[in-house]
XYZ file of C-alpha atoms in Angstrom:
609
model
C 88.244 121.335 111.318
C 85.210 122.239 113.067
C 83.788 125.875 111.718
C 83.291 128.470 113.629
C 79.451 131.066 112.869
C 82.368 133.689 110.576
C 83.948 130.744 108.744
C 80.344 129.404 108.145
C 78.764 132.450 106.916
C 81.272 132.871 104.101
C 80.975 129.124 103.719
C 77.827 129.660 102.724
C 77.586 133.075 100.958
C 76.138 131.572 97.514
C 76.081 134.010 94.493
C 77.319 137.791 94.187
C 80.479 139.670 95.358
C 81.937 138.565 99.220
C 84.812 140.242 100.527
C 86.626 137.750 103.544
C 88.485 139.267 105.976
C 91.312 136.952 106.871
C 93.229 137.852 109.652
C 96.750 135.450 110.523
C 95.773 132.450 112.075
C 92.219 132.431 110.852
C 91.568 129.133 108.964
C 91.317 130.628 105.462
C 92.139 127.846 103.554
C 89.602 125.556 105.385
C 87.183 128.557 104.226
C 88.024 128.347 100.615
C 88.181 124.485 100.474
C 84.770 123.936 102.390
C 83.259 126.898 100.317
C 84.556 124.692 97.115
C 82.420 121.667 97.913
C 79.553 123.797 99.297
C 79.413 124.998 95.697
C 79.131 121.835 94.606
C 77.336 119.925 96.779
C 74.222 122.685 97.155
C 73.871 122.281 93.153
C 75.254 125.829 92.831
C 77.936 124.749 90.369
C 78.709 122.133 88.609
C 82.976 121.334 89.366
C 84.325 121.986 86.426
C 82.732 125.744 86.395
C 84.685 126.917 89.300
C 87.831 128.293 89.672
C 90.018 128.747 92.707
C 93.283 131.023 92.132
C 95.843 131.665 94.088
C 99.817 132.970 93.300
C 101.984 130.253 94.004
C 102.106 126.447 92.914
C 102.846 125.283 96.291
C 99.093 127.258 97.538
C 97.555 126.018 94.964
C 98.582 121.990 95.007
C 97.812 122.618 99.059
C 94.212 123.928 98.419
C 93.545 120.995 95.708
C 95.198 118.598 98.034
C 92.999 119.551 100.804
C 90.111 119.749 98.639
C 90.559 115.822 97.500
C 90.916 114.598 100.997
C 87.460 116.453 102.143
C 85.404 115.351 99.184
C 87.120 111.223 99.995
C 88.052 111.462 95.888
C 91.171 111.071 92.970
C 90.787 113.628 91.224
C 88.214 116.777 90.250
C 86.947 118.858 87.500
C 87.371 122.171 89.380
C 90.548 124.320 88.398
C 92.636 125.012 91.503
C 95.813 127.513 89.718
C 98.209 130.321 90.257
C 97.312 133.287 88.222
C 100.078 132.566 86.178
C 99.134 129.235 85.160
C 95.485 130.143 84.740
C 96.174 133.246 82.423
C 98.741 131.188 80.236
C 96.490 128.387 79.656
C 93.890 130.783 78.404
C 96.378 131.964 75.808
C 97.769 128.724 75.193
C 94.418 127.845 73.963
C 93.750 131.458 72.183
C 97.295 131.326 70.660
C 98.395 127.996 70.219
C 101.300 128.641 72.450
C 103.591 125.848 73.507
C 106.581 125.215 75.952
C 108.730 126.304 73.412
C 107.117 129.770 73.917
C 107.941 130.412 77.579
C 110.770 132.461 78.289
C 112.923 130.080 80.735
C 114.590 132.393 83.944
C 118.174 131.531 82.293
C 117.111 132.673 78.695
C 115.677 136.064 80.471
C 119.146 136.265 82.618
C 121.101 135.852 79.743
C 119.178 138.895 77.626
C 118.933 141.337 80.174
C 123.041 140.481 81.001
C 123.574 141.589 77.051
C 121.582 144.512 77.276
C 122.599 145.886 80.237
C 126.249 145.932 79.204
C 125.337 147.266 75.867
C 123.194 150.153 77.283
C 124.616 150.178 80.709
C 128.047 150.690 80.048
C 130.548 149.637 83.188
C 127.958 149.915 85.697
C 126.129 147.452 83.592
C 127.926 144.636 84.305
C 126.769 144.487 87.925
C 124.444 141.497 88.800
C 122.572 143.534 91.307
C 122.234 146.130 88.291
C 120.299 143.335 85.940
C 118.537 142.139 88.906
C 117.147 145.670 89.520
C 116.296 146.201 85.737
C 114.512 143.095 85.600
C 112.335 144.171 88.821
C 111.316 147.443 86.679
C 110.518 145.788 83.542
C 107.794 143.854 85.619
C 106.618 146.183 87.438
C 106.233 148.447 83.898
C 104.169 145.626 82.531
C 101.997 144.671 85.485
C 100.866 148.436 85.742
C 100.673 148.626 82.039
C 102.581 152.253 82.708
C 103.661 154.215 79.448
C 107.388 153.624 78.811
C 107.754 157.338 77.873
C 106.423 158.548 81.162
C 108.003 156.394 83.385
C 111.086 157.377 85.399
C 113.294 154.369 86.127
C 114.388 154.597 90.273
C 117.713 152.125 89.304
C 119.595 154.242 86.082
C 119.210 156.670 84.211
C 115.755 156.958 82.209
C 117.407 156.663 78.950
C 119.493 154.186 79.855
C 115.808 151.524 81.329
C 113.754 152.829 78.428
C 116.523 151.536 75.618
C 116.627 148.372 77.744
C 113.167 147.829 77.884
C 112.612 148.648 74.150
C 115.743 146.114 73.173
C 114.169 143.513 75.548
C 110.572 143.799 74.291
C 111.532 143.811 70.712
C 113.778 140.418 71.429
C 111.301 138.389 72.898
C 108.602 139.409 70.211
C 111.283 138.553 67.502
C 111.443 135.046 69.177
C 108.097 134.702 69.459
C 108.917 134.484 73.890
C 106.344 135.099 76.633
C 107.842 136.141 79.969
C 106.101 135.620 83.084
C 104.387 139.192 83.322
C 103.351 138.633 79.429
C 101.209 135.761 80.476
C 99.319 138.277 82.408
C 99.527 141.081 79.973
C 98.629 138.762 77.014
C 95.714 137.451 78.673
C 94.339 140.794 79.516
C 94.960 142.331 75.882
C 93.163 139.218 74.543
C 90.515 139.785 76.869
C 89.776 143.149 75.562
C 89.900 142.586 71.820
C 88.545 139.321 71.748
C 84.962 139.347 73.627
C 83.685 136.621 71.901
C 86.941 134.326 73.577
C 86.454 136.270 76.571
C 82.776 135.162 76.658
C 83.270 131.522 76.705
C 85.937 131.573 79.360
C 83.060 133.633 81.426
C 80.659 130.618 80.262
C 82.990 128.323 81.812
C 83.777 129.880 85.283
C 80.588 130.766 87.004
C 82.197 131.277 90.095
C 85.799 132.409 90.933
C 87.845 132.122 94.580
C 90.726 134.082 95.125
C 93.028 133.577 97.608
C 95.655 136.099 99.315
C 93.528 138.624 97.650
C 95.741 141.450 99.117
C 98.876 140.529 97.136
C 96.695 140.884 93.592
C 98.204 143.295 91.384
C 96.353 145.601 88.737
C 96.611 143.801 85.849
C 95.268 140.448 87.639
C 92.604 142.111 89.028
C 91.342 143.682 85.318
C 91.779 140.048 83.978
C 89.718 138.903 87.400
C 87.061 141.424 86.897
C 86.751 140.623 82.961
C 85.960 136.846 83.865
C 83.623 136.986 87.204
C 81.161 139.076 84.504
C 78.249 139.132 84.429
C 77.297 137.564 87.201
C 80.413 138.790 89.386
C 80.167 135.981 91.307
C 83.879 137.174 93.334
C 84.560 135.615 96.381
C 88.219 137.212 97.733
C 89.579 136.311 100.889
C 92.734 138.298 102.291
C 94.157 140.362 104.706
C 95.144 144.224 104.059
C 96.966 144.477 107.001
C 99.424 141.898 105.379
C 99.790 143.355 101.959
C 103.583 143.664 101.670
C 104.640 142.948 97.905
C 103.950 146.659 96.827
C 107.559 145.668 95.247
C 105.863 143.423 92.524
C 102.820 145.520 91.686
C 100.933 144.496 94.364
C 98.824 147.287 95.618
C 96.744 147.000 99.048
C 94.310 149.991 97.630
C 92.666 147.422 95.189
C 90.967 145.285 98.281
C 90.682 148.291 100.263
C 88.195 149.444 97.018
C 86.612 146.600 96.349
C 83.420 147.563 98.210
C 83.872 150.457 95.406
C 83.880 148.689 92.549
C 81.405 146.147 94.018
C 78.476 147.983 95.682
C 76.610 146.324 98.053
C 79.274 143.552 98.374
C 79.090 141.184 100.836
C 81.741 141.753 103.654
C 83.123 138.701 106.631
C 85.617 138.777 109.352
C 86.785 135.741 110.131
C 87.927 137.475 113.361
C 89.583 133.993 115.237
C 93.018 133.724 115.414
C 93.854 129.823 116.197
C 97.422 130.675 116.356
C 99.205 133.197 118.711
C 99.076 133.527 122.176
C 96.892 136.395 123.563
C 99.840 138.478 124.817
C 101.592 138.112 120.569
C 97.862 138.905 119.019
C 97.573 141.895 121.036
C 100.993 143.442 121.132
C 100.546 142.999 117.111
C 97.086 144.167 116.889
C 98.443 147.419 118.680
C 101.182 147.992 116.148
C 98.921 147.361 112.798
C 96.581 149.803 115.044
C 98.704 152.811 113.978
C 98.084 151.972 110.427
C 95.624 154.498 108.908
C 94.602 152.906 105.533
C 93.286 149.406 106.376
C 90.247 147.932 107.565
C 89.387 148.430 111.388
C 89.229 144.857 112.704
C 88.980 143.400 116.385
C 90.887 140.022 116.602
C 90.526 137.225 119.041
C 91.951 133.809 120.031
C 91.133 131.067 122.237
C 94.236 130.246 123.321
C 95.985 131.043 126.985
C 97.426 134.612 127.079
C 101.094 132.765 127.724
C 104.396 134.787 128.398
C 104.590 138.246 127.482
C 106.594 139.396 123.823
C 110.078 139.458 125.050
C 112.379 142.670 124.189
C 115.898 142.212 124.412
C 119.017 144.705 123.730
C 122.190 143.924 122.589
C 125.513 146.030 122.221
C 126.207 145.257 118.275
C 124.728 142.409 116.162
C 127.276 139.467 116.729
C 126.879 139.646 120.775
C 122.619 139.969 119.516
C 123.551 136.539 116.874
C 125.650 134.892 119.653
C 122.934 135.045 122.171
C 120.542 134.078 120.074
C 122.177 131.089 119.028
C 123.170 129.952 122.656
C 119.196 129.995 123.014
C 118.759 127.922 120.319
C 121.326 125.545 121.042
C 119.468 125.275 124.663
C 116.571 124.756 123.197
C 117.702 121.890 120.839
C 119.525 120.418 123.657
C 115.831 120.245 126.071
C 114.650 118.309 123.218
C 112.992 120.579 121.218
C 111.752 120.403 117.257
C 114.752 123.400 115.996
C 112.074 123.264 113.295
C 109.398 124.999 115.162
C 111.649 127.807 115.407
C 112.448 130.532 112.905
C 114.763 133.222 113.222
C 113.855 136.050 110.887
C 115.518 139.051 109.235
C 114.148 142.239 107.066
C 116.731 141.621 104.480
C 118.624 138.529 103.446
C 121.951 139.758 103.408
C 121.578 140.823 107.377
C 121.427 136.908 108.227
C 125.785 136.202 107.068
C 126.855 136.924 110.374
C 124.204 134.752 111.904
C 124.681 131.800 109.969
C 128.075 132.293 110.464
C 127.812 131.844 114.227
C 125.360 128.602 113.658
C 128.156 127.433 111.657
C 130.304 127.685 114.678
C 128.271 126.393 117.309
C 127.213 123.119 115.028
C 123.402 124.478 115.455
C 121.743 122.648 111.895
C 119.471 124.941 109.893
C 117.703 125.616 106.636
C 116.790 129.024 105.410
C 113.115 129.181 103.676
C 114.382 130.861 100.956
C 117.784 130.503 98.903
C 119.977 133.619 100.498
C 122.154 135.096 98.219
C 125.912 134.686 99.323
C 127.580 137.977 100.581
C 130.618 136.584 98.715
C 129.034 137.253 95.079
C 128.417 140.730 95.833
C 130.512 142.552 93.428
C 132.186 145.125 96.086
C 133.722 141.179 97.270
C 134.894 140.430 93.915
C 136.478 143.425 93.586
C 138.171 143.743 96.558
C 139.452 139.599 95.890
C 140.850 141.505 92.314
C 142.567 143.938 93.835
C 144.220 141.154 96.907
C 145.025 138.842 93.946
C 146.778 141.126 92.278
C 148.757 141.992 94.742
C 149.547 138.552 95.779
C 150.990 138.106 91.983
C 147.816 136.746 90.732
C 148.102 138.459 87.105
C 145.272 137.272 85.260
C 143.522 139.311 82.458
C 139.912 138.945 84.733
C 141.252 140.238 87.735
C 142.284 144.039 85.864
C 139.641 144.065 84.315
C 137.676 143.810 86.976
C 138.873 146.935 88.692
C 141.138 149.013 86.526
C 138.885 151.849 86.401
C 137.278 151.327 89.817
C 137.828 154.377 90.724
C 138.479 155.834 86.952
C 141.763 155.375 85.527
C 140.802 155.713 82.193
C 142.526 152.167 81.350
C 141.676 151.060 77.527
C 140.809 147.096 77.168
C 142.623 147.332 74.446
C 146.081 148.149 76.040
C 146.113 144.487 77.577
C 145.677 141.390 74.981
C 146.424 138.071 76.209
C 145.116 136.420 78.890
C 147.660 138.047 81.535
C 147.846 141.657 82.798
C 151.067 142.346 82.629
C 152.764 146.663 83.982
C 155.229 146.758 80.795
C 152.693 146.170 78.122
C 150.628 148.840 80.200
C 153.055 151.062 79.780
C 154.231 150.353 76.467
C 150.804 150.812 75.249
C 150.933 154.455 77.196
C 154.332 155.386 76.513
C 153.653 158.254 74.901
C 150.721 159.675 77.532
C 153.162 160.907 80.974
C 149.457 161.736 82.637
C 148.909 157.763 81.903
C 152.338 156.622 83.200
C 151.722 158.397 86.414
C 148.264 156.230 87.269
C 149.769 153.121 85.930
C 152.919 153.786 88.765
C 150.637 154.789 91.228
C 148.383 151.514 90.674
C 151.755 149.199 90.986
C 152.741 150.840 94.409
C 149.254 150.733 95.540
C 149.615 146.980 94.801
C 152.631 146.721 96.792
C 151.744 148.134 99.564
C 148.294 145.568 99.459
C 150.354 142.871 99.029
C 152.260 143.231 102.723
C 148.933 143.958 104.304
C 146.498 141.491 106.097
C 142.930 141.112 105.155
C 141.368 143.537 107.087
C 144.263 146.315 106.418
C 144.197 145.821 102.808
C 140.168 146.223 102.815
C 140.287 149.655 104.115
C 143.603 150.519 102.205
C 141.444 149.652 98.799
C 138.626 152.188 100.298
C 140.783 154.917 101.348
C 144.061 154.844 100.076
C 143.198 153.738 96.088
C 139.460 155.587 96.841
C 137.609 152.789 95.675
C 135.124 154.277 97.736
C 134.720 157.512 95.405
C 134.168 154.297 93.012
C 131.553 153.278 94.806
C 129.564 157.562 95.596
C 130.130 157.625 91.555
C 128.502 154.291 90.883
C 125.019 155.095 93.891
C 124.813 158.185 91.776
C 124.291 156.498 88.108
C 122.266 154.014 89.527
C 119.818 156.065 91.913
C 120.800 154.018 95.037
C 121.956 155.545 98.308
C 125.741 155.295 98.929
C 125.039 154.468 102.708
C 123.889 151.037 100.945
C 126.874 149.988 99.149
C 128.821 151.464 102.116
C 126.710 148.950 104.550
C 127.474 146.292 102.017
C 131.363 146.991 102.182
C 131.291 147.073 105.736
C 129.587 143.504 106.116
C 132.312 142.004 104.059
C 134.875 143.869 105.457
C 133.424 142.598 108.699
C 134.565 138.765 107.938
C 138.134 139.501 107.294
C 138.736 140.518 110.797
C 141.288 138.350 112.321
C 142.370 136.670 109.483
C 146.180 136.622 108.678
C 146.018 135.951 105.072
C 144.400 136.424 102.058
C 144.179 132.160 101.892
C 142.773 132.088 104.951
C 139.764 134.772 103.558
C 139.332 132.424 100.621
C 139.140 129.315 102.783
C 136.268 130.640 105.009
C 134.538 132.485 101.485
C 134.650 128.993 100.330
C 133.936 127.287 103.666
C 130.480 129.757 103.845
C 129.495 128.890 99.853
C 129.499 125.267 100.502
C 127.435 125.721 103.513
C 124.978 127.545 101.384
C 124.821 124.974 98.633
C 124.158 122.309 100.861
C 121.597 123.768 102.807
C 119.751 124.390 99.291
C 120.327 120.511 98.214
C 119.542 119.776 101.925
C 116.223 121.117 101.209
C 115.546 120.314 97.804
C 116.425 116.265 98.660
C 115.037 115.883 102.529
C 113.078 118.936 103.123
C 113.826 121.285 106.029
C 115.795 120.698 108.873
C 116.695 122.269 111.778
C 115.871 126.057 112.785
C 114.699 128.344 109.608
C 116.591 131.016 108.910
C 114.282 133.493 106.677
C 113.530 137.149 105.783
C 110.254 138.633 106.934
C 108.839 138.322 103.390
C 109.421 134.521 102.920
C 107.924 133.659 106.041
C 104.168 134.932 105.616
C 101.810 132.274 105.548
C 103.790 129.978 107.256
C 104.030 129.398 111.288
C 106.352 128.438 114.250
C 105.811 127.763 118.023
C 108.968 130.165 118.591
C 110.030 133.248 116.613
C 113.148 135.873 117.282
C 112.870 138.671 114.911
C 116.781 140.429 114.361
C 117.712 143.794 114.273
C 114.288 145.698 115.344
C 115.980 148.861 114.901
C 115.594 152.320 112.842
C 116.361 152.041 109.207
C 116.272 148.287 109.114
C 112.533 147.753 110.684
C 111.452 150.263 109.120
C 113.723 149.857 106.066
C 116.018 153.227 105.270
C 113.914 153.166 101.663
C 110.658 153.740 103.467
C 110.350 157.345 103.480
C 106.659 157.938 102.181
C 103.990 157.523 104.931
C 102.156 154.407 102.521
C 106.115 152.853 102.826
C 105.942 153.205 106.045
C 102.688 151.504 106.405
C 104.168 148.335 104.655
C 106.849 148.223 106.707
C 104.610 148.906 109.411
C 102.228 145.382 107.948
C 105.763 143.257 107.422
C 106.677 143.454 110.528
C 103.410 142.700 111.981
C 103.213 139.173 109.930
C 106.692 138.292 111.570
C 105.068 139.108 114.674
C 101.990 136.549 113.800
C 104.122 133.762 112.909
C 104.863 132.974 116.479
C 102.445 130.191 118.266
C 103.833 130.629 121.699
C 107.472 132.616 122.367
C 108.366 136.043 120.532
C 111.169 137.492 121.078
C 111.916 140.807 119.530
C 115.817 142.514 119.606
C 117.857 145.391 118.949
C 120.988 146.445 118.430
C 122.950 149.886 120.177
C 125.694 150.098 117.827
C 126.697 148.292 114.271
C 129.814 149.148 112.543
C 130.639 151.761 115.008
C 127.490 153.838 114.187
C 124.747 154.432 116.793
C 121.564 152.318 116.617
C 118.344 153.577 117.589
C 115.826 151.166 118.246
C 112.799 150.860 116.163
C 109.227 152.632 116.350
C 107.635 150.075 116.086
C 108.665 148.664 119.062
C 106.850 151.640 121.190
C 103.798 151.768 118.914
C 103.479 147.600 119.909
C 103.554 149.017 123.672
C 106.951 147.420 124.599
């Protein structure tokens, strides 16, 4: 593409710090890639002495690929890598690391599963529970925080720091590198070895980095370590789209660059090639109310087109239904469904919706795999108790809720593979207190097993108190109970009109299918149809027409975001949904969900609409 003077200024910056402004829409990558072969071509450096990083494959192989199609060649000396890849290969070679040395996702899964039951106790067992763990342990390690000081947000402190200390000592025993050790390693070598360190600044005379806002702490030490002494940095990135504070990623580190760099060079490439006038400036005055971020003024070339549409809806299926009729409409003009994207804050919000594209036959693929509503473990409990009741006695299914809420039921009091009320109370004849829970648990069972879906859902919360269950368990794990309520209500929300608990199964199973065949759908043909996505797996990507769901207070901004630098991020996700749109935008709200009041977002006023 032709340059315009910004994109040919940092083109052409040569040696020394630069700092590139990006904003959405901007041509970045063309700035990296022509900067690349500037490099080279001006005798500047030779192609094997620069290094272009960015943080995942896919930006990487794109940067490359574009790279080999400018310069008309096969292949090239110059190292285009995620940070990841980069950082391990420096170890690989330090270390004499292999394949064998990389901790693979399942191996990490299947640790952290063993620990957490071990340390966690009940609550332990919870997927979401490992998931969360695993989210700490990385964000301990990228920060390089001291264990002893650090106060875990998802369990008790005790409870993460025994974890952590179990999971740490199992990987060193098996000689394993996880994903944030790569980093970690790299920067540890870095600082005891300087005569290692010195030939890896030898070989990269100049270093690009790409989506410099998402860089984390422990990248950026590595970073700085390598671009000495000549600190020949060139970073291109956006603060105002900085939204991974979640994996270490820290907006204050490009904000302070000019800091650690004085006299840095500084570029805005201040063109946006992709949104219509009226998107770019209803965005530009949201991200306006932003207070720590660079002050930018952002223009495009293109027509101002229709105005960012604002629409209302009663509750979120008539807001889903709607949306979908639109969509079908559009598909049925003729229209690319693939140059639309219908986005959410969180994944789980987007069930309902892909339950009504279900219905209407509207084909879709969702940019990132969503997890199914249906593995939840509030679902699997509630399918115990229904089983149960429906004579379903297997061992699993007590298990799985005997003390949700707290009986005080031993494991022990049930061998064999079936549950069975006599050996119960045979094994509590002895304990009348004991007797009296095991009766009430058979009549609650009863009584579930003449109810329909729907009526048994909010027997199990009220009746049987699986909802003090589910207060006990937000407490131990430092969550609010609103959460798990919302959760409960969502599945509770699909059982509505159904007769039987078959006929739950058969949709739970009709929805799962749906879900793996969108993912092999992707994985075999690529995408099809209108994306379905969060606001997070969207960014870098772009659509002629967007609909963002459920603009409303405490889901845009999330309920979490209580801090005013939260708020900011929420503040910069919602703006890159906003600048994903080429042409339509359509923004909507919700008055009521789950027969609570609504209010509709901030954000929404602060964009002027």
């Amino acid at each position: 593409m032709e340059l315009n003077s910004s994109q040919k200024r940092a083109v052409a910056h040569l040696s020394g710090p630069m700092m590139v402004l990006a904003g959405p829409g901007s041509g970045k990558t063309s700035v990296i890639v022509n900067r690349t072969s500037y490099l080279i071509h001006e005798g500047c450096a030779s192609p094997s002495s620069v290094l272009v990083v960015t943080f995942s494959r896919a930006a990487a192989a794109e940067m490359k690929e574009r790279f080999l199609k400018a310069e008309n060649i096969n292949g090239t000396d110059v190292t285009f890598g995620t940070f990841h890849g980069v950082f391990y290969g420096i170890l690989k070679q330090a270390c004499r690391l292999g394949p064998e040395n990389i901790l693979s996702d399942r191996e990490k899964q299947e640790i952290l599963k063993e620990l957490c039951t071990s340390y966690g106790g009940e609550q332990g067992t919870e997927q979401d529970f490992q998931e969360d763990v695993s989210r700490e342990i990385s964000l301990v390690k990228s920060e390089r925080l001291d264990l002893q000081h650090y106060y875990s947000s998802c369990c008790p402190d005790e409870v993460f720091r025994s974890i952590f200390t179990a999971y740490r000592d199992i990987l060193k025993s098996r000689r394993k590198l996880d994903f944030d050790d790569m980093l970690l390693g790299c920067y540890n070598l870095f600082v005891k070895r300087k005569d290692i360190l010195k030939l890896w600044q030898q070989k990269f005379r100049h270093i690009l980095v790409d989506e410099f806002q998402d860089i984390n702490k422990v990248q950026y030490d590595v970073i700085r370590m390598l671009a000495l002494p000549e600190n020949n940095l060139f970073i291109v990135g956006d603060d105002d789209q900085s939204i991974y504070h979640f994996r270490g990623a820290r907006p204050e580190i490009m904000l302070n660059f000019g800091r650690d760099y004085p006299g840095a060079g500084q570029i805005l490439l201040d063109v946006n090639y992709r949104c219509s006038g009226n998107i770019l400036k209803t965005a530009s005055r949201l991200i306006g109310h932003n207070e720590k971020r660079f002050r930018k003024q952002i223009r495009t070339p293109n027509q101002e087109g229709i105005p960012v549409r604002i629409r209302s809806y009663q509750n979120p299926r008539e807001q889903y239904r709607d949306t979908a009729q639109e969509v079908r409409a559009i598909a049925e003009k003729g229209a690319d469904l693939r140059k639309t994207a219908i986005l959410f804050r969180t994944n789980l919000e987007a069930e309902g919706l892909i339950r009504i594209l279900m219905e209407y036959q509207i084909p879709f693929h969702m940019e990132d795999q969503l997890p199914n509503l249906f593995d939840h473990f509030i679902c699997r409990d509630l399918l115990a108790y229904m089983k149960l009741a429906a004579g379903d006695l297997k061992r699993q299914y007590f298990l799985q809720v005997m003390n949700k809420p707290a009986r005080y039921f031993s494991r022990e009091a049930l061998p064999g593979s079936l549950f069975s009320f006599e050996k119960l109370e045979e094994y509590y004849q002895d304990k009348e207190w004991m007797l009296d829970r095991i009766l009430k648990f058979r009549t609650d069972l009863r009584v579930l097993s003449r109810l329909n879906p729907f009526a048994a859902v909010n027997y199990i919360r009220n009746a049987i108190h699986y909802e003090d269950y589910l207060q006990d368990y937000a407490e131990y794990r430092r969550i609010r109970p609103e959460d798990l309520l919302e959760m409960f209500e969502r599945i509770q929300e699909t059982t509505k009109g159904l007769n039987s608990l078959k006929e739950w199964e058969d949709y739970i199973k009709e929805y799962t299918e749906k879900l793996q065949e969108q993912a092999a759908r992707k994985k075999n043909k690529g995408s099809e149809g209108v994306a379905v996505s969060t606001l997070h797996r969207v960014k870098g990507l772009e659509y002629d027409n967007v609909y963002i769901m459920n603009v409303n207070e405490e889901t845009i901004p999330y309920r979490k975001a209580v801090l005013p630098e939260a708020v900011e991020e929420e503040r910069r996700l919602f703006y890159v949904g906003m600048t994903r749109a080429r042409n339509v935008l359509t923004l909507c709200h919700v008055m009521s969900d789950h027969n609570r009041k609504r209010e509709r977002s901030r954000f929404l006023s602060e964009a002027g609409i």
